[in-house]
Tab-separated table of C-alpha atoms in Angstrom:
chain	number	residue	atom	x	y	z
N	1	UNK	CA	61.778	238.887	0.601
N	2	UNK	CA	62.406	237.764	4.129
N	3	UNK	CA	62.386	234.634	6.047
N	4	UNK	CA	60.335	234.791	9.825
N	5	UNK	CA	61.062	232.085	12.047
N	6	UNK	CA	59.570	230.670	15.146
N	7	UNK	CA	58.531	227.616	17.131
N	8	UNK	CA	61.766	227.921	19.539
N	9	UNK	CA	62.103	227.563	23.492
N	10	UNK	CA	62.669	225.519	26.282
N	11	UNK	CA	62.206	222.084	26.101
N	12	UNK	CA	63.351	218.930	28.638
N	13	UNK	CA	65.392	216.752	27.313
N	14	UNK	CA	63.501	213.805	25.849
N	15	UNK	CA	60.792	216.320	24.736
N	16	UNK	CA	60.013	217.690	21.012
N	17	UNK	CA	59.319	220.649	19.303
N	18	UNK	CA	58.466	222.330	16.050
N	19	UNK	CA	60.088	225.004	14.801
N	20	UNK	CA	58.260	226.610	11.622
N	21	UNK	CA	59.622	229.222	9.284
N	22	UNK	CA	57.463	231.528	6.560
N	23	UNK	CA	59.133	233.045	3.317
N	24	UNK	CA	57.402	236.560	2.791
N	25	UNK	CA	57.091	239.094	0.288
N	26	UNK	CA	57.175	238.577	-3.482
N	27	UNK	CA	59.797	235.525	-4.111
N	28	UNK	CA	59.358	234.706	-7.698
N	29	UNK	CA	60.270	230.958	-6.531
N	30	UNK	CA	61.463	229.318	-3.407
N	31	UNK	CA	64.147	226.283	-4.219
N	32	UNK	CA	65.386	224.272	-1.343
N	33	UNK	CA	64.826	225.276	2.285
N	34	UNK	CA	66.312	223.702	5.357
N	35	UNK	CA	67.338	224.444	9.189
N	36	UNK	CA	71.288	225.213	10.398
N	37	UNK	CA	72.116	225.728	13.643
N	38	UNK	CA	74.753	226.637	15.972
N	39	UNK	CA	75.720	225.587	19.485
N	40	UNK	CA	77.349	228.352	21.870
N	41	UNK	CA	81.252	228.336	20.736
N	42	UNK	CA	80.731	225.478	17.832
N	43	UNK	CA	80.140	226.496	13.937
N	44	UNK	CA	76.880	226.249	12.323
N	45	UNK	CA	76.158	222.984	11.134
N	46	UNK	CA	73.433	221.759	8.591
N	47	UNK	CA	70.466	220.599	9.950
N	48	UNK	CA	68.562	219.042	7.473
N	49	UNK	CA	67.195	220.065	4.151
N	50	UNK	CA	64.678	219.643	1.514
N	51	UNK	CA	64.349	220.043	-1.612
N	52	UNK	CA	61.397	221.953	-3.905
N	53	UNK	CA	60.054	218.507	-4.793
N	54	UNK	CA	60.705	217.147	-0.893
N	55	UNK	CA	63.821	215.398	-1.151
N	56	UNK	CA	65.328	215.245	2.014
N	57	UNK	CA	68.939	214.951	3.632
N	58	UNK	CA	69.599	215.227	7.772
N	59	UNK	CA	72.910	215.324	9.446
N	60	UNK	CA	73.325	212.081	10.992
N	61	UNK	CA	72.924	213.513	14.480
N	62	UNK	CA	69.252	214.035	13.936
N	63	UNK	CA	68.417	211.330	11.706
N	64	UNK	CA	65.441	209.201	13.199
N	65	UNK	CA	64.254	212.372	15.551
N	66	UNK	CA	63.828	215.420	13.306
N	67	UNK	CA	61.561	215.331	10.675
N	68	UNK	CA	62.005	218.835	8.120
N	69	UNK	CA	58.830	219.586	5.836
N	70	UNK	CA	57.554	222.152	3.188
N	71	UNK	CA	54.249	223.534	2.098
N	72	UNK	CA	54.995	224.731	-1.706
N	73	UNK	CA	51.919	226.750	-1.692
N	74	UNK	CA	52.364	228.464	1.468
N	75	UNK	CA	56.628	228.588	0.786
N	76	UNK	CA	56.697	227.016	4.511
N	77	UNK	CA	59.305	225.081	5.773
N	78	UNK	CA	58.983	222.890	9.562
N	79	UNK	CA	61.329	220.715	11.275
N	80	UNK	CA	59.606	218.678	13.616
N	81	UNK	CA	62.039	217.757	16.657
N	82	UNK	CA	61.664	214.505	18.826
N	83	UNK	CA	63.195	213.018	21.415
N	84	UNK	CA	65.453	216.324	22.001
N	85	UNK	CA	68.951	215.947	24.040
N	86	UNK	CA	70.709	218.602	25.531
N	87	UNK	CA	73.232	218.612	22.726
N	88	UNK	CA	70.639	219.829	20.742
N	89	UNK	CA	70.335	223.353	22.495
N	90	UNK	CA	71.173	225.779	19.507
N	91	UNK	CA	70.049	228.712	17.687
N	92	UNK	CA	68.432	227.381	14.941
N	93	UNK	CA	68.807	229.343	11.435
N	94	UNK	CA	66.003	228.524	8.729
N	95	UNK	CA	67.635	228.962	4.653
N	96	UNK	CA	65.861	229.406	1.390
N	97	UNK	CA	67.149	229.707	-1.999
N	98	UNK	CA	65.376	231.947	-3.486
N	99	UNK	CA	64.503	233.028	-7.115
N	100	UNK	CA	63.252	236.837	-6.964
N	101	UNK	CA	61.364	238.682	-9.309
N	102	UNK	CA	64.132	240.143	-10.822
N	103	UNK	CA	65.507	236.566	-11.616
N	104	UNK	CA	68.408	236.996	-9.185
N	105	UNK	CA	68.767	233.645	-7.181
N	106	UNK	CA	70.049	233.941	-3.853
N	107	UNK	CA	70.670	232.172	-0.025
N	108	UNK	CA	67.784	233.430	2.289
N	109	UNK	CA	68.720	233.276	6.179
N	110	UNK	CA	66.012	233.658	8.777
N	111	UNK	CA	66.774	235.239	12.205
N	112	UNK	CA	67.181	232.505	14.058
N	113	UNK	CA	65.323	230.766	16.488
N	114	UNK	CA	66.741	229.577	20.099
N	115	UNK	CA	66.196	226.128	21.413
N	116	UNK	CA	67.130	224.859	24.535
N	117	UNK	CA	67.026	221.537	26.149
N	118	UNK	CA	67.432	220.916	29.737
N	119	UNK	CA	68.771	218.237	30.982
């Protein structure tokens, strides 16, 4: 089971994008799924998550821009970003808890995806 990100890039500031992220192979079940991401020389911070049945929770510096969003029956997960500031420039990590089909429950990380937003 892996996680394949993309949607990054380069962005001006004030601009949006969407960043998108797939679970593949055989996950028995996919739990929550949510976006980190971390800044050149800061630690990875939570992004926002959401939950199997779509309960959501956004760190406070995104609330009001980024919007995260699942598709059960594709096991997506898509953080549409508005209004982008420079502070935002990251490499943006996509999570799953995932439920294999061995049973075994586990954190899923994606490869990460760059943004960048120019001032």
């Amino acid at each position: 089971v892996q996680l394949q990100a993309s949607g990054g890039g380069l962005v001006q500031a004030g601009g949006s994008l969407r960043l998108a992220c797939v679970v593949s192979g055989n996950a028995f079940s996919v739990a929550t799924m949510g976006w980190y991401r971390q800044a050149p020389g800061k630690q990875r911070e939570l992004v926002a998550v959401i939950t199997g049945r779509s309960a959501t929770a956004s760190a406070d510096s995104v609330k009001g821009r980024f919007t995260i969003s699942r598709d059960n029956a594709k096991n997506t997960v898509e953080l549409q970003m508005m209004s982008l500031k420079p502070e935002d420039t990251a490499i943006y990590y996509c999570i799953a808890v995932i439920t294999d089909t061995h049973r075994e429950t586990y954190t899923l990380w994606g490869q990460g995806t760059e943004v960048t937003v120019s001032s």
